[in-house]
C-alpha cells in the first residue's frame, strides 16, 4: 500500500494547525481533530477500495513464441465487484533476456467492475529454447484517491521460443489475400515455361508454334495454345551449417537463427507449391538428417528438429556433409547450402564440394553479409587501430567476393544478402528457379 500526494497533502495540513498552537491551545485540539479526520478518511478509503481477492488476472500468448520477432503478450484484468471504474497499473515479468520497450514495462489503464480490460505488450526473444514467465503485479487507486494498493498474482508459466513463425503466418495470410508483394515476394509464376498442363487459351502472335494444340484448334476452328506450369513434387534439400561462424550474431540474433527462419519459411512455401524439402545439419559431423517429404506434416517435423538445433564451436567439415548427402540423395534436387564465408578455414573445401555437387544436383550457396565487417571496411581512418581494423575487414570482403565469383564461374548459384532480408530472398530465388525449370 502506498499513500498518494493527496493523502500527504492532507497530512501536511496538520502541521499548519500545530504551528498555530503558538496563538492558543485551541489550535492543538483542532490539529488533533484534523489528524483524526484524515486518518479516518484514509481508513475508509482503504475499506472502500477493492481487495486482492476481487481481482482476476490471466496472461495469454501464442503457444510457441517466435525468435527475433515481436510476440504479442496479452494480460486480461477483471474486477469482480464494485460500482466505479478504477485506475490500474500493471507490470509483468517476462523471461530474462527478452527485449521489451521501456514504455511497455508498466501498462496503465482503467478497469470497470464486471468487465474485462486487456493490456498488451510485445517481447522479442533473443534465442530459441525454454523460458519462464514470472508473476503479475497490479496496482490500483482507491475511490477517494488517498491510496494505491498493490498485489502480486501468481502467474509463473513455462514458454518455448521456436524459430520465427511470424513470417509463416504473415505469408499464409497475404497468400489468401493475393498480396504477397507486401512482404517483398515477386510474382515469378511463368506460365508456358514448365511441362505440366495449365490451360488452353487463344493463340497469341508471340506464342511458339510448338505450343499450339492442333486438336483443340481443329475443334474450335481457330488457333489454340497450351499453357504449362512448372512441375510439382520437385526435391529441395537444405544443408545447414551449424559450425563456429554461424554462431556469430548479427545484431542480437545469431546467423544460424536467421538461416533456420529462412529454412522454415522455405519448407512452408515448398509445401504450398507441392514440392518436397529435406534437411541436413552439420558441423564437423552430420547432426540431423530428414529425408525430403511433402505436405504440411513435413513443415512441423522440420520445426521440431530445428527448435533443438544448437551451434557447435567447431569448424564445419564440408567433405563429410556432402559425402553423406551423396549417399542419401541421388535424385536431382535443388540443394541450398546455408553457411558463412567470413573467416572460415574451410573455404577451399567448400568450393571443391560445391563444384562436385553440381554434376548431379543444382547447388545454391546462401550466405549472410556481416554488417560489422561492412562497417569496419568503410570506417574513416583515425589511428593505427582503425587502420588495422579497416585493412582486415577489406581483406575479408575481398576474399569473400573472390570465392563467390569463383563459384559463379563454375556454374554454382550464389545468394549473398543481409540477414534481415534472407528469408524473402531465399523464397524469391526458389520461385525464380522453379519458374525457369532449372531443376
Tab-separated table of C-alpha atoms in Angstrom:
chain	number	residue	atom	x	y	z
A	1	UNK	CA	0.000	0.000	0.000
A	2	UNK	CA	1.216	3.483	-0.855
A	3	UNK	CA	-0.053	6.928	0.133
A	4	UNK	CA	-0.764	9.316	-2.733
A	5	UNK	CA	0.104	13.015	-2.994
A	6	UNK	CA	-3.462	13.821	-1.950
A	7	UNK	CA	-3.049	11.924	1.333
A	8	UNK	CA	0.320	13.539	2.039
A	9	UNK	CA	-1.212	16.948	1.360
A	10	UNK	CA	-3.992	16.340	3.880
A	11	UNK	CA	-1.492	15.149	6.469
A	12	UNK	CA	0.719	18.196	5.928
A	13	UNK	CA	-2.215	20.444	6.822
A	14	UNK	CA	-1.902	19.012	10.331
A	15	UNK	CA	1.463	20.745	10.597
A	16	UNK	CA	-0.206	24.093	9.898
A	17	UNK	CA	-2.654	23.532	12.758
A	18	UNK	CA	0.240	22.599	15.038
A	19	UNK	CA	2.118	25.757	14.063
A	20	UNK	CA	-0.957	27.778	15.005
A	21	UNK	CA	-0.797	26.499	18.596
A	22	UNK	CA	1.511	29.470	19.205
A	23	UNK	CA	-1.651	31.591	19.263
A	24	UNK	CA	-3.592	29.364	21.661
A	25	UNK	CA	-4.190	25.858	22.975
A	26	UNK	CA	-7.403	25.622	20.964
A	27	UNK	CA	-5.394	25.035	17.817
A	28	UNK	CA	-3.749	21.994	19.436
A	29	UNK	CA	-7.158	20.339	19.778
A	30	UNK	CA	-8.082	21.393	16.261
A	31	UNK	CA	-4.887	19.813	14.861
A	32	UNK	CA	-5.605	16.548	16.702
A	33	UNK	CA	-9.162	16.605	15.406
A	34	UNK	CA	-7.940	17.220	11.854
A	35	UNK	CA	-5.376	14.421	12.113
A	36	UNK	CA	-8.057	12.031	13.366
A	37	UNK	CA	-10.277	13.032	10.442
A	38	UNK	CA	-7.517	12.419	7.889
A	39	UNK	CA	-6.656	9.015	9.384
A	40	UNK	CA	-10.333	8.054	9.389
A	41	UNK	CA	-10.627	9.192	5.767
A	42	UNK	CA	-7.644	7.069	4.751
A	43	UNK	CA	-9.016	4.033	6.603
A	44	UNK	CA	-12.414	4.484	4.962
A	45	UNK	CA	-10.748	4.810	1.570
A	46	UNK	CA	-8.871	1.581	2.269
A	47	UNK	CA	-12.088	-0.245	3.217
A	48	UNK	CA	-13.924	1.014	0.123
A	49	UNK	CA	-11.196	0.021	-2.336
A	50	UNK	CA	-11.196	-3.498	-3.895
A	51	UNK	CA	-9.329	-6.277	-2.116
A	52	UNK	CA	-6.823	-8.588	-3.744
A	53	UNK	CA	-9.429	-11.356	-3.992
A	54	UNK	CA	-11.646	-9.066	-6.089
A	55	UNK	CA	-9.182	-9.092	-8.991
A	56	UNK	CA	-8.583	-11.820	-11.561
A	57	UNK	CA	-5.563	-11.676	-13.900
A	58	UNK	CA	-4.696	-14.025	-16.756
A	59	UNK	CA	-1.882	-13.945	-19.295
A	60	UNK	CA	-2.302	-15.228	-22.853
A	61	UNK	CA	0.020	-15.588	-25.853
A	62	UNK	CA	0.829	-17.952	-28.678
A	63	UNK	CA	1.714	-21.458	-27.594
A	64	UNK	CA	5.027	-21.025	-29.394
A	65	UNK	CA	6.793	-17.704	-29.306
A	66	UNK	CA	8.861	-16.780	-32.354
A	67	UNK	CA	12.539	-15.956	-32.287
A	68	UNK	CA	13.614	-12.420	-33.264
A	69	UNK	CA	10.011	-11.331	-33.807
A	70	UNK	CA	7.570	-9.103	-31.961
A	71	UNK	CA	5.378	-11.511	-29.989
A	72	UNK	CA	2.169	-10.117	-28.522
A	73	UNK	CA	1.542	-10.830	-24.837
A	74	UNK	CA	-1.947	-10.042	-23.525
A	75	UNK	CA	-2.892	-9.734	-19.854
A	76	UNK	CA	-6.628	-9.687	-19.073
A	77	UNK	CA	-7.661	-7.880	-15.880
A	78	UNK	CA	-11.137	-8.410	-14.423
A	79	UNK	CA	-12.695	-6.730	-11.376
A	80	UNK	CA	-15.403	-8.885	-9.812
A	81	UNK	CA	-17.191	-6.270	-7.723
A	82	UNK	CA	-17.521	-2.521	-7.289
A	83	UNK	CA	-19.527	0.439	-8.560
A	84	UNK	CA	-16.967	2.617	-10.276
A	85	UNK	CA	-14.012	2.361	-12.626
A	86	UNK	CA	-10.530	2.152	-11.150
A	87	UNK	CA	-7.183	3.345	-12.443
A	88	UNK	CA	-4.738	0.426	-12.547
A	89	UNK	CA	-1.050	-0.080	-13.305
A	90	UNK	CA	0.152	-3.485	-14.473
A	91	UNK	CA	3.639	-4.959	-14.601
A	92	UNK	CA	4.529	-8.387	-15.950
A	93	UNK	CA	7.744	-10.399	-15.517
A	94	UNK	CA	8.827	-11.582	-18.973
A	95	UNK	CA	11.721	-14.069	-19.146
A	96	UNK	CA	15.206	-12.703	-18.564
A	97	UNK	CA	16.799	-11.520	-21.796
A	98	UNK	CA	13.554	-10.813	-23.642
A	99	UNK	CA	13.607	-7.378	-25.252
A	100	UNK	CA	10.657	-5.166	-24.288
A	101	UNK	CA	10.064	-1.468	-24.987
A	102	UNK	CA	10.619	0.788	-21.964
A	103	UNK	CA	7.142	2.331	-22.264
A	104	UNK	CA	5.563	-1.137	-22.132
A	105	UNK	CA	7.172	-2.290	-18.885
A	106	UNK	CA	4.355	-0.703	-16.865
A	107	UNK	CA	0.912	-0.639	-18.502
A	108	UNK	CA	-1.742	1.827	-17.371
A	109	UNK	CA	-5.492	1.816	-17.908
A	110	UNK	CA	-8.943	1.790	-16.391
A	111	UNK	CA	-10.964	-1.237	-15.304
A	112	UNK	CA	-14.730	-1.235	-14.842
A	113	UNK	CA	-16.331	-3.732	-12.402
A	114	UNK	CA	-17.908	-6.730	-14.115
A	115	UNK	CA	-15.963	-6.262	-17.339
A	116	UNK	CA	-12.547	-7.269	-18.660
A	117	UNK	CA	-9.774	-4.961	-19.718
A	118	UNK	CA	-6.927	-6.243	-21.876
A	119	UNK	CA	-3.383	-4.913	-21.642
A	120	UNK	CA	-0.936	-5.867	-24.384
A	121	UNK	CA	2.799	-5.554	-24.845
A	122	UNK	CA	5.371	-7.114	-27.153
A	123	UNK	CA	8.503	-9.128	-26.417
A	124	UNK	CA	11.368	-10.069	-28.713
A	125	UNK	CA	13.164	-13.278	-27.654
A	126	UNK	CA	16.887	-13.281	-28.499
A	127	UNK	CA	17.367	-17.077	-28.629
A	128	UNK	CA	15.463	-20.302	-29.075
A	129	UNK	CA	14.814	-22.503	-26.055
A	130	UNK	CA	12.770	-22.951	-22.888
A	131	UNK	CA	11.939	-19.910	-20.760
A	132	UNK	CA	9.643	-18.984	-17.876
A	133	UNK	CA	7.331	-16.033	-17.321
A	134	UNK	CA	7.142	-14.679	-13.783
A	135	UNK	CA	4.292	-13.248	-11.721
A	136	UNK	CA	1.909	-10.388	-12.475
A	137	UNK	CA	1.915	-7.236	-10.353
A	138	UNK	CA	-1.152	-4.994	-10.173
A	139	UNK	CA	-1.523	-1.593	-8.518
A	140	UNK	CA	-4.870	0.208	-8.243
A	141	UNK	CA	-6.011	3.552	-6.877
A	142	UNK	CA	-8.609	3.816	-4.101
A	143	UNK	CA	-12.012	5.535	-4.648
A	144	UNK	CA	-11.066	8.712	-2.756
A	145	UNK	CA	-7.594	8.840	-4.269
A	146	UNK	CA	-5.709	8.640	-0.956
A	147	UNK	CA	-4.141	5.217	-1.504
A	148	UNK	CA	-2.620	2.996	-4.141
A	149	UNK	CA	-2.845	-0.661	-3.260
A	150	UNK	CA	-0.701	-3.351	-4.800
A	151	UNK	CA	-0.809	-7.136	-5.068
A	152	UNK	CA	1.162	-9.896	-6.740
A	153	UNK	CA	-0.660	-12.626	-8.632
A	154	UNK	CA	0.982	-15.986	-9.191
A	155	UNK	CA	1.280	-16.474	-12.927
A	156	UNK	CA	4.623	-18.224	-13.480
A	157	UNK	CA	4.490	-20.456	-16.557
A	158	UNK	CA	6.951	-22.045	-18.985
A	159	UNK	CA	7.129	-20.925	-22.597
A	160	UNK	CA	9.002	-22.233	-25.624
A	161	UNK	CA	10.699	-19.974	-28.154
A	162	UNK	CA	10.715	-21.507	-31.614
A	163	UNK	CA	12.232	-20.299	-34.872
A	164	UNK	CA	10.357	-17.388	-36.399
A	165	UNK	CA	6.776	-18.415	-37.179
A	166	UNK	CA	5.558	-14.852	-37.668
A	167	UNK	CA	6.811	-14.776	-41.269
A	168	UNK	CA	5.000	-18.058	-41.953
A	169	UNK	CA	1.722	-16.705	-40.576
A	170	UNK	CA	2.161	-13.462	-42.493
A	171	UNK	CA	2.880	-15.360	-45.713
A	172	UNK	CA	-0.215	-17.523	-45.247
A	173	UNK	CA	-2.427	-14.509	-44.591
A	174	UNK	CA	-1.154	-12.469	-47.533
A	175	UNK	CA	-1.299	-15.505	-49.818
A	176	UNK	CA	-5.027	-15.750	-49.169
A	177	UNK	CA	-5.417	-12.058	-49.950
A	178	UNK	CA	-3.155	-12.271	-53.026
A	179	UNK	CA	-0.924	-9.537	-51.590
A	180	UNK	CA	2.432	-11.288	-51.237
A	181	UNK	CA	4.171	-8.259	-52.700
A	182	UNK	CA	3.736	-6.567	-49.308
A	183	UNK	CA	6.461	-8.785	-47.780
A	184	UNK	CA	8.788	-8.470	-50.754
A	185	UNK	CA	7.850	-11.558	-52.773
A	186	UNK	CA	7.846	-11.149	-56.520
A	187	UNK	CA	5.389	-12.844	-58.828
A	188	UNK	CA	7.594	-15.381	-60.614
A	189	UNK	CA	4.934	-17.747	-61.866
A	190	UNK	CA	5.817	-18.027	-65.558
A	191	UNK	CA	3.135	-19.840	-67.470
A	192	UNK	CA	4.417	-21.620	-70.506
A	193	UNK	CA	7.867	-22.334	-69.084
A	194	UNK	CA	7.056	-25.677	-67.458
A	195	UNK	CA	5.823	-29.044	-68.673
A	196	UNK	CA	2.644	-29.629	-66.631
A	197	UNK	CA	-0.628	-28.710	-68.331
A	198	UNK	CA	-2.234	-25.491	-67.027
A	199	UNK	CA	-4.966	-24.464	-69.503
A	200	UNK	CA	-5.958	-23.796	-73.124
A	201	UNK	CA	-6.287	-20.261	-74.467
A	202	UNK	CA	-6.446	-18.363	-77.753
A	203	UNK	CA	-3.239	-18.230	-79.765
A	204	UNK	CA	-1.189	-15.018	-79.459
A	205	UNK	CA	1.274	-13.750	-82.124
A	206	UNK	CA	4.310	-14.218	-79.866
A	207	UNK	CA	3.451	-17.833	-78.901
A	208	UNK	CA	5.795	-20.603	-80.031
A	209	UNK	CA	4.361	-22.898	-82.718
A	210	UNK	CA	5.114	-25.952	-80.596
A	211	UNK	CA	2.647	-24.644	-78.006
A	212	UNK	CA	-0.271	-24.895	-80.471
A	213	UNK	CA	-2.745	-27.648	-79.609
A	214	UNK	CA	-3.829	-28.892	-83.031
A	215	UNK	CA	-6.753	-30.995	-81.808
A	216	UNK	CA	-8.269	-28.039	-79.960
A	217	UNK	CA	-7.530	-25.824	-82.970
A	218	UNK	CA	-9.429	-28.205	-85.258
A	219	UNK	CA	-12.410	-28.381	-82.892
A	220	UNK	CA	-12.723	-24.635	-82.382
A	221	UNK	CA	-11.774	-23.511	-85.861
A	222	UNK	CA	-9.106	-21.082	-84.645
A	223	UNK	CA	-5.549	-21.418	-83.295
A	224	UNK	CA	-5.442	-22.554	-79.653
A	225	UNK	CA	-2.303	-22.535	-77.495
A	226	UNK	CA	-1.464	-24.611	-74.430
A	227	UNK	CA	-0.124	-23.023	-71.286
A	228	UNK	CA	2.027	-25.050	-68.941
A	229	UNK	CA	3.022	-24.503	-65.347
A	230	UNK	CA	6.169	-25.522	-63.573
A	231	UNK	CA	6.445	-29.091	-62.341
A	232	UNK	CA	5.343	-30.119	-58.881
A	233	UNK	CA	6.867	-32.635	-56.456
A	234	UNK	CA	10.416	-31.491	-57.039
A	235	UNK	CA	13.062	-32.108	-54.400
A	236	UNK	CA	14.713	-29.416	-52.276
A	237	UNK	CA	17.434	-30.013	-49.713
A	238	UNK	CA	18.607	-27.515	-47.094
A	239	UNK	CA	22.167	-28.095	-45.891
A	240	UNK	CA	22.528	-26.058	-42.719
A	241	UNK	CA	25.992	-25.317	-41.348
A	242	UNK	CA	25.808	-25.101	-37.537
A	243	UNK	CA	29.534	-24.623	-37.056
A	244	UNK	CA	31.586	-21.930	-35.367
A	245	UNK	CA	30.993	-18.961	-37.655
A	246	UNK	CA	27.232	-19.459	-37.841
A	247	UNK	CA	27.075	-18.815	-34.093
A	248	UNK	CA	28.271	-15.231	-34.525
A	249	UNK	CA	25.487	-12.674	-34.032
A	250	UNK	CA	24.060	-10.135	-36.430
A	251	UNK	CA	22.621	-7.602	-34.047
A	252	UNK	CA	21.040	-9.604	-31.252
A	253	UNK	CA	20.347	-12.771	-33.277
A	254	UNK	CA	22.824	-15.430	-34.403
A	255	UNK	CA	23.356	-16.058	-38.113
A	256	UNK	CA	22.241	-19.634	-37.530
A	257	UNK	CA	18.821	-18.467	-36.346
A	258	UNK	CA	18.347	-16.278	-39.416
A	259	UNK	CA	19.151	-19.306	-41.563
A	260	UNK	CA	16.728	-21.502	-39.588
A	261	UNK	CA	13.949	-18.953	-40.111
A	262	UNK	CA	14.625	-18.981	-43.853
A	263	UNK	CA	14.580	-22.795	-43.987
A	264	UNK	CA	11.230	-22.937	-42.197
A	265	UNK	CA	9.585	-20.399	-44.477
A	266	UNK	CA	11.029	-22.256	-47.464
A	267	UNK	CA	9.542	-25.508	-46.135
A	268	UNK	CA	6.121	-23.887	-45.816
A	269	UNK	CA	6.183	-22.325	-49.282
A	270	UNK	CA	7.523	-25.534	-50.857
A	271	UNK	CA	4.642	-27.478	-49.316
A	272	UNK	CA	2.224	-24.954	-50.859
A	273	UNK	CA	3.883	-25.497	-54.240
A	274	UNK	CA	3.725	-29.288	-53.954
A	275	UNK	CA	7.489	-29.745	-53.590
A	276	UNK	CA	9.424	-31.862	-51.095
A	277	UNK	CA	12.001	-30.423	-48.704
A	278	UNK	CA	14.661	-32.287	-46.753
A	279	UNK	CA	17.163	-31.130	-44.139
A	280	UNK	CA	20.748	-31.907	-43.247
A	281	UNK	CA	22.515	-30.099	-40.389
A	282	UNK	CA	26.223	-30.485	-39.896
A	283	UNK	CA	29.327	-29.153	-38.170
A	284	UNK	CA	32.370	-31.414	-38.011
A	285	UNK	CA	29.899	-34.329	-38.249
A	286	UNK	CA	26.373	-34.727	-39.561
A	287	UNK	CA	23.933	-33.821	-36.790
A	288	UNK	CA	20.481	-34.215	-38.358
A	289	UNK	CA	19.050	-35.817	-41.483
A	290	UNK	CA	15.404	-35.501	-42.545
A	291	UNK	CA	14.597	-37.082	-45.899
A	292	UNK	CA	12.654	-34.938	-48.423
A	293	UNK	CA	8.917	-35.224	-47.989
A	294	UNK	CA	5.958	-33.070	-48.939
A	295	UNK	CA	2.918	-31.724	-47.157
A	296	UNK	CA	2.388	-29.622	-44.056
A	297	UNK	CA	3.410	-32.537	-41.867
A	298	UNK	CA	6.974	-32.122	-43.110
A	299	UNK	CA	6.920	-28.476	-42.049
A	300	UNK	CA	6.034	-29.476	-38.495
A	301	UNK	CA	8.697	-32.203	-38.477
A	302	UNK	CA	11.329	-29.681	-39.530
A	303	UNK	CA	10.039	-27.203	-36.955
A	304	UNK	CA	10.596	-29.686	-34.127
A	305	UNK	CA	14.030	-30.616	-35.452
A	306	UNK	CA	15.200	-27.032	-35.834
A	307	UNK	CA	13.845	-25.996	-32.434
A	308	UNK	CA	16.547	-28.085	-30.754
A	309	UNK	CA	19.454	-27.222	-33.082
A	310	UNK	CA	22.420	-25.618	-31.323
A	311	UNK	CA	25.530	-24.113	-32.886
A	312	UNK	CA	28.789	-26.003	-32.384
A	313	UNK	CA	32.159	-24.324	-31.570
A	314	UNK	CA	33.975	-26.213	-34.340
A	315	UNK	CA	34.847	-25.751	-37.984
A	316	UNK	CA	32.377	-27.335	-40.440
A	317	UNK	CA	33.540	-30.401	-42.348
A	318	UNK	CA	32.040	-29.929	-45.814
A	319	UNK	CA	33.513	-33.187	-47.130
A	320	UNK	CA	31.673	-35.224	-44.502
A	321	UNK	CA	28.380	-33.353	-45.064
A	322	UNK	CA	28.429	-33.548	-48.856
A	323	UNK	CA	29.544	-37.193	-48.752
A	324	UNK	CA	26.584	-38.028	-46.507
A	325	UNK	CA	24.252	-36.179	-48.885
A	326	UNK	CA	25.582	-38.114	-51.880
A	327	UNK	CA	24.885	-41.394	-50.099
A	328	UNK	CA	21.373	-40.403	-49.031
A	329	UNK	CA	20.058	-38.440	-52.022
A	330	UNK	CA	20.625	-39.500	-55.608
A	331	UNK	CA	17.616	-37.839	-57.254
A	332	UNK	CA	18.402	-34.436	-58.735
A	333	UNK	CA	17.497	-31.705	-56.254
A	334	UNK	CA	17.891	-28.029	-55.543
A	335	UNK	CA	20.462	-28.045	-52.725
A	336	UNK	CA	20.586	-24.852	-50.666
A	337	UNK	CA	23.769	-24.649	-48.599
A	338	UNK	CA	23.445	-22.175	-45.709
A	339	UNK	CA	26.906	-21.320	-44.436
A	340	UNK	CA	29.280	-18.451	-43.705
A	341	UNK	CA	32.393	-17.400	-45.589
A	342	UNK	CA	33.757	-14.722	-43.250
A	343	UNK	CA	36.869	-16.066	-41.574
A	344	UNK	CA	36.171	-19.688	-42.488
A	345	UNK	CA	39.161	-22.005	-42.637
A	346	UNK	CA	37.365	-24.491	-44.894
A	347	UNK	CA	36.520	-22.255	-47.844
A	348	UNK	CA	38.581	-24.223	-50.359
A	349	UNK	CA	36.886	-27.448	-49.309
A	350	UNK	CA	33.502	-25.771	-49.747
A	351	UNK	CA	34.348	-24.617	-53.262
A	352	UNK	CA	35.529	-28.066	-54.250
A	353	UNK	CA	32.462	-29.807	-52.824
A	354	UNK	CA	30.015	-27.393	-54.456
A	355	UNK	CA	31.692	-27.839	-57.835
A	356	UNK	CA	31.438	-31.609	-57.472
A	357	UNK	CA	27.824	-31.381	-56.293
A	358	UNK	CA	26.866	-29.506	-59.459
A	359	UNK	CA	27.421	-32.663	-61.523
A	360	UNK	CA	24.304	-34.276	-60.010
A	361	UNK	CA	22.293	-31.525	-58.346
A	362	UNK	CA	21.563	-27.812	-58.642
A	363	UNK	CA	23.521	-26.173	-55.786
A	364	UNK	CA	22.721	-22.739	-54.355
A	365	UNK	CA	25.134	-21.247	-51.831
A	366	UNK	CA	23.341	-18.970	-49.359
A	367	UNK	CA	25.455	-16.648	-47.213
A	368	UNK	CA	24.701	-13.754	-44.868
A	369	UNK	CA	26.505	-10.448	-45.046
A	370	UNK	CA	28.052	-9.356	-41.773
A	371	UNK	CA	27.177	-5.668	-41.172
A	372	UNK	CA	30.009	-5.335	-38.640
A	373	UNK	CA	32.614	-6.235	-41.245
A	374	UNK	CA	30.937	-3.920	-43.763
A	375	UNK	CA	31.052	-1.068	-41.243
A	376	UNK	CA	34.707	-1.649	-40.343
A	377	UNK	CA	35.678	-1.697	-44.031
A	378	UNK	CA	34.103	1.747	-44.526
A	379	UNK	CA	35.113	3.488	-41.307
A	380	UNK	CA	37.378	6.556	-41.536
A	381	UNK	CA	40.991	6.044	-40.562
A	382	UNK	CA	41.861	7.983	-37.414
A	383	UNK	CA	44.672	5.994	-35.819
A	384	UNK	CA	46.622	2.770	-36.139
A	385	UNK	CA	43.766	0.734	-34.617
A	386	UNK	CA	41.163	1.873	-37.139
A	387	UNK	CA	43.712	1.415	-39.937
A	388	UNK	CA	44.293	-2.182	-38.870
A	389	UNK	CA	40.561	-2.884	-38.500
A	390	UNK	CA	39.754	-1.432	-41.904
A	391	UNK	CA	42.580	-3.334	-43.602
A	392	UNK	CA	41.497	-6.674	-42.147
A	393	UNK	CA	37.813	-6.020	-42.948
A	394	UNK	CA	38.593	-5.083	-46.548
A	395	UNK	CA	40.699	-8.223	-46.892
A	396	UNK	CA	37.857	-10.392	-45.608
A	397	UNK	CA	35.382	-8.794	-48.014
A	398	UNK	CA	37.771	-9.221	-50.951
A	399	UNK	CA	38.297	-12.896	-50.109
A	400	UNK	CA	34.545	-13.369	-49.839
A	401	UNK	CA	33.934	-11.674	-53.195
A	402	UNK	CA	36.586	-13.798	-54.907
A	403	UNK	CA	35.071	-17.029	-53.548
A	404	UNK	CA	31.619	-16.074	-54.796
A	405	UNK	CA	32.998	-15.128	-58.213
A	406	UNK	CA	34.869	-18.459	-58.479
A	407	UNK	CA	31.718	-20.388	-57.701
A	408	UNK	CA	29.671	-18.412	-60.199
A	409	UNK	CA	32.277	-19.082	-62.893
A	410	UNK	CA	31.966	-22.794	-62.151
A	411	UNK	CA	28.205	-22.644	-62.566
A	412	UNK	CA	27.272	-22.661	-58.876
A	413	UNK	CA	24.422	-20.335	-57.963
A	414	UNK	CA	25.023	-17.929	-55.077
A	415	UNK	CA	22.868	-15.725	-52.868
A	416	UNK	CA	24.610	-13.214	-50.615
A	417	UNK	CA	22.184	-10.968	-48.697
A	418	UNK	CA	21.746	-9.076	-45.457
A	419	UNK	CA	20.411	-11.100	-42.540
A	420	UNK	CA	17.073	-9.290	-42.282
A	421	UNK	CA	16.429	-9.896	-45.999
A	422	UNK	CA	17.417	-13.557	-46.024
A	423	UNK	CA	14.016	-15.293	-45.805
A	424	UNK	CA	12.371	-13.307	-48.595
A	425	UNK	CA	15.486	-13.505	-50.772
A	426	UNK	CA	15.594	-17.308	-50.454
A	427	UNK	CA	11.902	-17.658	-51.349
A	428	UNK	CA	12.254	-15.335	-54.333
A	429	UNK	CA	15.253	-17.291	-55.655
A	430	UNK	CA	13.475	-20.625	-55.139
A	431	UNK	CA	10.384	-19.429	-57.025
A	432	UNK	CA	12.554	-17.978	-59.781
A	433	UNK	CA	14.489	-21.234	-60.267
A	434	UNK	CA	11.281	-23.231	-60.203
A	435	UNK	CA	9.664	-20.987	-62.800
A	436	UNK	CA	12.719	-21.294	-65.048
A	437	UNK	CA	12.545	-25.122	-64.748
A	438	UNK	CA	16.234	-25.368	-63.906
A	439	UNK	CA	15.674	-28.492	-61.823
